[in-house]
Short mmCIF file of C-alpha atoms in Angstrom, two decimals:
data_model
loop_
_atom_site.label_atom_id
_atom_site.label_comp_id
_atom_site.label_asym_id
_atom_site.label_seq_id
_atom_site.Cartn_x
_atom_site.Cartn_y
_atom_site.Cartn_z
CA MET A 1 130.27 -2.66 128.38
CA LYS A 2 128.37 -5.12 130.57
CA ALA A 3 130.20 -8.32 131.53
CA TRP A 4 127.92 -10.57 129.47
CA GLU A 5 128.38 -8.38 126.40
CA LYS A 6 132.04 -9.33 126.25
CA ASN A 7 131.03 -12.89 125.35
CA ILE A 8 128.90 -11.92 122.34
CA ARG A 9 130.52 -12.81 119.05
CA GLN A 10 131.12 -9.68 116.98
CA VAL A 11 130.99 -10.06 113.20
CA GLU A 12 130.45 -7.77 110.23
CA PRO A 13 127.32 -9.34 108.68
CA TYR A 14 126.64 -10.05 105.04
CA VAL A 15 124.31 -7.48 103.49
CA PRO A 16 121.86 -9.07 101.02
CA GLY A 17 120.18 -7.24 98.19
CA GLU A 18 117.14 -5.20 99.13
CA GLN A 19 113.79 -6.98 99.05
CA PRO A 20 111.25 -4.17 98.47
CA LYS A 21 107.83 -4.55 100.06
CA ARG A 22 106.11 -2.99 97.06
CA ARG A 23 104.86 -5.36 94.39
CA ASP A 24 104.80 -2.85 91.53
CA VAL A 25 108.56 -2.65 91.03
CA VAL A 26 111.04 -3.85 88.43
CA LYS A 27 113.26 -6.03 90.60
CA LEU A 28 116.67 -6.53 89.01
CA ASN A 29 118.87 -6.49 92.10
CA THR A 30 119.15 -10.02 93.55
CA ASN A 31 119.66 -12.28 90.51
CA GLU A 32 116.40 -14.16 90.90
CA ASN A 33 114.99 -15.92 87.86
CA PRO A 34 112.13 -13.87 86.34
CA TYR A 35 110.27 -16.98 85.17
CA PRO A 36 108.25 -19.42 87.31
CA PRO A 37 109.56 -22.85 88.35
CA ALA A 38 108.86 -25.93 86.22
CA PRO A 39 105.17 -26.92 85.97
CA GLY A 40 105.82 -30.10 87.96
CA VAL A 41 106.84 -27.97 90.94
CA GLU A 42 103.40 -26.37 91.10
CA LYS A 43 101.68 -29.75 90.78
CA ALA A 44 103.76 -31.06 93.66
CA ARG A 45 102.95 -28.00 95.77
CA ILE A 46 99.19 -28.39 95.58
CA SER A 47 99.38 -32.11 96.32
CA PHE A 48 101.03 -31.80 99.75
CA SER A 49 99.39 -33.85 102.48
CA ASP A 50 99.15 -32.80 106.11
CA ASP A 51 102.08 -35.08 106.83
CA SER A 52 104.28 -32.93 104.57
CA LEU A 53 104.33 -30.32 107.31
CA ARG A 54 103.48 -32.38 110.43
CA LEU A 55 106.34 -34.88 110.16
CA TYR A 56 110.08 -34.30 110.18
CA PRO A 57 111.73 -34.45 106.76
CA ASP A 58 114.07 -37.25 105.72
CA PRO A 59 117.45 -36.24 107.22
CA THR A 60 119.27 -37.97 104.36
CA ALA A 61 117.23 -36.00 101.76
CA SER A 62 117.32 -39.19 99.72
CA ASP A 63 114.59 -38.31 97.19
CA LEU A 64 116.41 -35.16 96.13
CA THR A 65 119.95 -36.53 96.30
CA ASP A 66 118.92 -39.55 94.23
CA VAL A 67 117.41 -37.35 91.51
CA LEU A 68 120.46 -35.07 91.44
CA ALA A 69 122.87 -38.01 91.35
CA ASP A 70 120.98 -39.54 88.43
CA TYR A 71 120.82 -36.20 86.60
CA TYR A 72 124.57 -35.59 86.85
CA GLY A 73 125.66 -39.21 86.44
CA LEU A 74 127.04 -39.48 89.96
CA ASN A 75 126.64 -41.92 92.83
CA ARG A 76 124.24 -40.94 95.58
CA ASP A 77 127.10 -40.71 98.06
CA GLN A 78 128.65 -37.97 95.92
CA VAL A 79 125.81 -35.47 96.51
CA PHE A 80 125.07 -33.29 99.54
CA VAL A 81 122.05 -30.96 99.80
CA GLY A 82 121.36 -28.01 102.07
CA VAL A 83 119.22 -24.95 102.62
CA GLY A 84 120.44 -22.95 99.65
CA SER A 85 124.04 -22.90 98.51
CA ASP A 86 124.80 -20.48 101.37
CA ASP A 87 124.04 -23.25 103.86
CA VAL A 88 126.08 -25.73 101.84
CA LEU A 89 129.03 -23.36 101.62
CA ALA A 90 128.88 -22.50 105.33
CA MET A 91 128.96 -26.24 106.10
CA ALA A 92 131.93 -26.60 103.75
CA PHE A 93 133.80 -23.78 105.53
CA MET A 94 133.24 -25.50 108.87
CA THR A 95 134.16 -28.91 107.50
CA PHE A 96 137.19 -28.30 105.31
CA PHE A 97 138.85 -25.02 106.27
CA ASN A 98 140.56 -25.90 109.54
CA SER A 99 144.22 -25.24 108.78
CA ASP A 100 146.44 -22.63 110.37
CA LEU A 101 147.22 -21.51 106.84
CA PRO A 102 144.94 -18.90 105.24
CA ILE A 103 142.28 -19.87 102.76
CA LEU A 104 142.35 -17.96 99.48
CA PHE A 105 139.58 -16.23 97.52
CA PRO A 106 139.52 -13.14 95.26
CA ASP A 107 139.37 -9.62 96.65
CA ILE A 108 136.28 -8.92 94.54
CA THR A 109 133.89 -11.85 94.87
CA TYR A 110 130.88 -13.10 96.82
CA SER A 111 131.13 -11.12 100.05
CA PHE A 112 129.75 -13.92 102.23
CA TYR A 113 133.14 -15.70 102.03
CA SER A 114 134.86 -13.20 104.31
CA VAL A 115 131.84 -13.18 106.65
CA TRP A 116 132.01 -16.97 107.13
CA ALA A 117 135.77 -16.86 107.53
CA ASP A 118 135.44 -14.25 110.28
CA LEU A 119 132.52 -16.08 111.91
CA PHE A 120 134.41 -19.38 112.08
CA HIS A 121 137.80 -17.80 112.87
CA ILE A 122 139.36 -18.99 109.62
CA PRO A 123 142.43 -17.05 108.45
CA TYR A 124 142.12 -15.82 104.88
CA GLU A 125 143.84 -13.81 102.17
CA ARG A 126 142.25 -12.21 99.12
CA PRO A 127 144.48 -12.11 96.04
CA ALA A 128 143.52 -9.15 93.88
CA LEU A 129 141.77 -9.56 90.56
CA ASP A 130 143.70 -7.94 87.72
CA SER A 131 142.67 -4.68 86.04
CA ALA A 132 140.19 -6.57 83.84
CA PHE A 133 138.63 -8.22 86.94
CA ARG A 134 140.19 -11.59 86.12
CA MET A 135 141.66 -14.02 88.64
CA VAL A 136 145.45 -14.36 88.43
CA LYS A 137 146.10 -18.08 88.70
CA GLU A 138 149.68 -17.66 89.86
CA ASP A 139 148.39 -15.93 93.01
CA TYR A 140 147.01 -19.31 94.06
CA TYR A 141 150.32 -21.16 93.75
CA ARG A 142 151.17 -20.59 97.41
CA PRO A 143 150.68 -22.60 100.59
CA ASN A 144 147.08 -22.29 101.77
CA GLY A 145 144.38 -23.85 103.92
CA GLY A 146 141.91 -24.12 101.04
CA ILE A 147 140.63 -22.22 98.01
CA ILE A 148 137.15 -21.05 97.06
CA PHE A 149 135.95 -18.96 94.13
CA PRO A 150 132.74 -18.52 92.14
CA ASN A 151 132.73 -19.38 88.46
CA PRO A 152 131.31 -17.23 86.92
CA ASN A 153 132.48 -14.76 89.51
CA ALA A 154 130.07 -12.49 91.34
CA PRO A 155 129.53 -9.60 91.06
CA THR A 156 131.78 -9.29 88.00
CA SER A 157 129.89 -11.95 85.92
CA LEU A 158 133.10 -13.21 84.32
CA LEU A 159 133.73 -16.89 83.60
CA GLU A 160 137.09 -18.63 83.84
CA PRO A 161 137.56 -21.59 81.46
CA LEU A 162 137.77 -25.16 82.67
CA SER A 163 141.50 -25.13 81.94
CA PHE A 164 141.86 -22.41 84.59
CA VAL A 165 140.07 -24.55 87.19
CA ARG A 166 142.27 -27.51 86.27
CA ASP A 167 145.40 -25.38 86.70
CA ILE A 168 144.30 -24.29 90.18
CA LEU A 169 143.69 -27.92 91.12
CA ASP A 170 147.03 -29.06 89.71
CA HIS A 171 148.84 -26.53 91.89
CA ASN A 172 146.82 -27.24 95.03
CA GLN A 173 146.55 -30.97 95.42
CA ASP A 174 147.01 -30.75 99.20
CA SER A 175 144.08 -28.34 99.68
CA ILE A 176 140.32 -28.52 99.27
CA VAL A 177 139.27 -26.46 96.25
CA ILE A 178 135.62 -25.33 96.17
CA VAL A 179 134.16 -24.02 92.92
CA ASP A 180 130.96 -22.10 93.58
CA GLU A 181 128.87 -22.54 90.42
CA ALA A 182 125.71 -20.61 91.29
CA TYR A 183 125.59 -19.16 87.75
CA ILE A 184 127.24 -21.89 85.69
CA ASP A 185 124.06 -22.86 83.78
CA PHE A 186 123.92 -19.48 82.06
CA GLY A 187 126.96 -19.94 79.86
CA GLY A 188 129.84 -21.89 81.33
CA GLN A 189 131.26 -25.38 81.48
CA SER A 190 130.93 -26.93 84.91
CA ALA A 191 133.93 -28.34 86.74
CA LEU A 192 131.97 -31.55 87.34
CA PRO A 193 133.96 -33.54 84.71
CA LEU A 194 137.04 -32.98 86.89
CA LEU A 195 135.60 -34.83 89.88
CA GLU A 196 136.94 -38.15 88.64
CA GLU A 197 140.48 -36.74 88.49
CA TYR A 198 140.64 -34.60 91.63
CA GLU A 199 139.51 -36.01 94.95
CA ASN A 200 140.00 -32.59 96.60
CA LEU A 201 137.42 -30.80 94.38
CA LEU A 202 133.98 -29.77 95.63
CA VAL A 203 131.47 -28.25 93.19
CA VAL A 204 128.55 -26.27 94.65
CA GLN A 205 125.38 -25.29 92.77
CA THR A 206 121.93 -23.91 93.60
CA PHE A 207 118.26 -23.98 92.61
CA SER A 208 117.96 -20.23 93.30
CA LYS A 209 119.05 -18.96 89.89
CA SER A 210 118.56 -21.25 86.90
CA ARG A 211 115.75 -23.31 88.46
CA SER A 212 113.64 -20.34 89.67
CA MET A 213 113.41 -21.56 93.27
CA ALA A 214 115.22 -18.96 95.39
CA GLY A 215 112.30 -18.96 97.82
CA MET A 216 112.62 -22.70 98.49
CA ARG A 217 116.30 -22.49 99.52
CA ILE A 218 117.89 -25.51 97.87
CA GLY A 219 121.61 -25.87 97.31
CA TYR A 220 123.86 -28.84 96.76
CA ALA A 221 127.48 -29.93 96.61
CA MET A 222 129.10 -32.65 94.51
CA GLY A 223 132.41 -34.33 95.13
CA ASN A 224 133.99 -37.63 96.01
CA ALA A 225 132.30 -39.77 98.64
CA ALA A 226 134.83 -38.94 101.36
CA LEU A 227 134.14 -35.20 101.07
CA ILE A 228 130.38 -35.71 101.07
CA LYS A 229 130.57 -37.98 104.12
CA ALA A 230 132.57 -35.32 105.95
CA LEU A 231 129.92 -32.72 105.10
CA ASN A 232 127.15 -34.99 106.33
CA ASP A 233 129.01 -35.70 109.56
CA VAL A 234 129.12 -31.97 110.26
CA LYS A 235 125.48 -31.53 109.23
CA TYR A 236 124.27 -34.33 111.52
CA SER A 237 126.30 -32.78 114.35
CA TYR A 238 124.78 -29.35 113.72
CA ASN A 239 121.22 -29.83 112.39
CA SER A 240 120.03 -33.17 111.08
CA TYR A 241 116.86 -31.77 109.49
CA THR A 242 118.26 -28.99 107.33
CA MET A 243 115.91 -29.49 104.36
CA ASN A 244 112.14 -29.11 104.75
CA ARG A 245 109.82 -31.67 103.16
CA PRO A 246 108.22 -29.33 100.57
CA SER A 247 111.64 -28.23 99.31
CA LEU A 248 112.78 -31.84 98.94
CA ILE A 249 109.65 -32.80 96.99
CA MET A 250 109.50 -29.75 94.75
CA GLY A 251 113.24 -29.74 94.18
CA ALA A 252 113.11 -33.27 92.83
CA GLU A 253 110.30 -32.30 90.44
CA ALA A 254 112.27 -29.31 89.16
CA VAL A 255 115.21 -31.50 88.14
CA LYS A 256 112.98 -33.89 86.20
CA ASP A 257 111.74 -31.26 83.71
CA GLU A 258 114.79 -30.83 81.47
CA ALA A 259 112.85 -29.32 78.57
CA TYR A 260 111.43 -26.48 80.67
CA PHE A 261 114.86 -25.90 82.26
CA LYS A 262 116.54 -25.46 78.87
CA GLU A 263 113.73 -23.29 77.56
CA THR A 264 114.00 -20.88 80.49
CA LEU A 265 117.78 -20.72 80.25
CA ALA A 266 117.56 -19.90 76.56
CA LYS A 267 115.17 -17.01 77.24
CA ILE A 268 117.48 -15.48 79.83
CA ILE A 269 120.59 -15.90 77.70
CA ASP A 270 118.89 -14.31 74.69
CA THR A 271 117.70 -11.38 76.81
CA ARG A 272 121.18 -11.01 78.32
CA GLU A 273 122.87 -10.80 74.93
CA GLU A 274 120.31 -8.24 73.75
CA ALA A 275 120.86 -6.27 76.97
CA LYS A 276 124.61 -6.11 76.34
CA LYS A 277 123.96 -4.50 72.95
CA LYS A 278 121.29 -2.13 74.21
CA LEU A 279 123.21 -0.94 77.26
CA THR A 280 126.32 -0.37 75.15
CA GLU A 281 124.25 1.85 72.87
CA LEU A 282 123.11 3.74 75.97
CA GLY A 283 126.67 4.60 77.00
CA PHE A 284 127.48 1.69 79.29
CA PHE A 285 130.49 -0.59 79.31
CA CYS A 286 129.39 -4.17 80.01
CA LEU A 287 131.68 -6.95 81.11
CA ASP A 288 131.23 -10.11 79.03
CA SER A 289 128.76 -11.85 81.31
CA ALA A 290 128.28 -15.62 81.43
CA SER A 291 125.69 -15.32 84.20
CA ASN A 292 122.12 -14.09 84.61
CA PHE A 293 123.26 -10.55 85.35
CA LEU A 294 125.41 -7.80 83.86
CA PHE A 295 128.14 -5.78 85.56
CA VAL A 296 128.17 -2.34 83.97
CA THR A 297 129.53 1.17 84.28
CA HIS A 298 128.42 4.33 82.44
CA ASN A 299 130.85 6.50 80.51
CA LYS A 300 129.60 9.75 82.09
CA VAL A 301 127.14 9.26 84.95
CA PRO A 302 128.28 7.88 88.34
CA ALA A 303 126.85 4.48 89.18
CA LYS A 304 125.54 5.59 92.57
CA GLN A 305 123.54 8.38 90.96
CA ILE A 306 121.98 6.01 88.44
CA PHE A 307 121.21 3.51 91.20
CA GLU A 308 119.44 6.10 93.35
CA GLU A 309 117.47 7.60 90.46
CA LEU A 310 116.37 4.16 89.25
CA LYS A 311 115.14 3.35 92.74
CA THR A 312 112.92 6.42 92.83
CA GLU A 313 111.27 5.06 89.66
CA GLY A 314 110.68 1.65 91.23
CA ILE A 315 113.53 -0.02 89.33
CA TYR A 316 115.93 -1.89 91.63
CA VAL A 317 119.48 -2.82 90.62
CA ARG A 318 122.47 -3.56 92.89
CA TYR A 319 125.12 -1.04 93.84
CA PHE A 320 128.26 -1.97 95.79
CA ASN A 321 129.95 0.83 97.71
CA SER A 322 133.27 -1.00 97.68
CA ALA A 323 136.77 -0.22 96.47
CA ARG A 324 137.40 -0.74 92.73
CA ILE A 325 133.73 -1.46 91.93
CA ASP A 326 131.96 1.59 93.35
CA ASN A 327 131.26 2.93 89.85
CA TYR A 328 129.59 -0.28 88.65
CA LEU A 329 126.05 -1.59 88.80
CA ARG A 330 124.95 -5.21 88.81
CA ILE A 331 121.79 -5.66 86.77
CA THR A 332 119.85 -8.91 86.91
CA ILE A 333 118.42 -10.10 83.60
CA GLY A 334 114.64 -9.83 83.82
CA THR A 335 111.88 -10.47 81.33
CA PRO A 336 111.99 -8.51 78.05
CA ASP A 337 109.25 -6.23 79.40
CA GLN A 338 111.20 -5.51 82.57
CA MET A 339 114.35 -4.77 80.59
CA GLU A 340 112.45 -2.40 78.29
CA LYS A 341 111.37 -0.40 81.33
CA LEU A 342 115.00 -0.20 82.39
CA TYR A 343 116.13 0.92 78.92
CA GLY A 344 113.36 3.52 78.79
CA PHE A 345 114.60 5.10 82.00
CA LEU A 346 118.26 4.98 80.92
CA GLU A 347 117.55 6.78 77.65
CA ARG A 348 117.94 10.06 79.55
CA TYR A 349 121.66 9.38 79.94
CA ARG A 350 122.39 9.18 76.21
#
């Protein structure tokens, strides 16, 4: 090893879902929304002036934070925005997880958590989900440097009730608790109503799933003003201009169209419930998803085999070669036509 190589940080990187270069595929592997963004987003896009790209964006992201605060009934100083929820969560790790005690998150969950913890030298422990892939709340009744978990969880798709979140908060009033709600709009009750009771709660959401804007990279956190100020202090010390001007403008327009938002959610939820029935008929066991994807296993055919054979047909789903879940597939809910193509292929496994 050369001398300078010894100073390179070594991390095991996060592996995102495959983004195929082909256009003629059924893409059900990265939980993107199959429907376009709200019509107002397109109108905003075509109206950009030269200054939208020539000038720096507003470092306070005020247009977007104001719209989000109004939408959720919060004060502006309770909202923080970033470049996708990954950026927001990374900022939160840097800002809040600085104890010598380990942070806690489930052993089967969003795999970026362990990557950030390693990157920022944050000690962590991963309490195991139970045999039904549920969090065991008592495992979080121990001293810790912070807690984070998705609700619904990923990749399992399972939702914990608001009473569960409250219990975690009640037993961890000396720690920051982050609830990652990337999929909450597809069937769960947000932890937002708890913000008034728990000053140590941070709720993180994204435009990538329910608002059809994964390509624009917009995420946001909501919490009490002290937490948001701390996040902004870190942001301004790291990169003041995290959000580009087009994302700020189009993001604000997306929030304004509530009717379109609800219509799109309803389509995905209806397709998801139909998919549960259809896949069960085709020999799959489906966890009771509250997200925009299903976590499934077949009663006879190994998941890896199905994954590889689907890919040869131009149908992409997600396979995780990890302990306890290496016989499961994660299938994003697509349009009815896309799902029919999936079902047609899976008929061979009846």
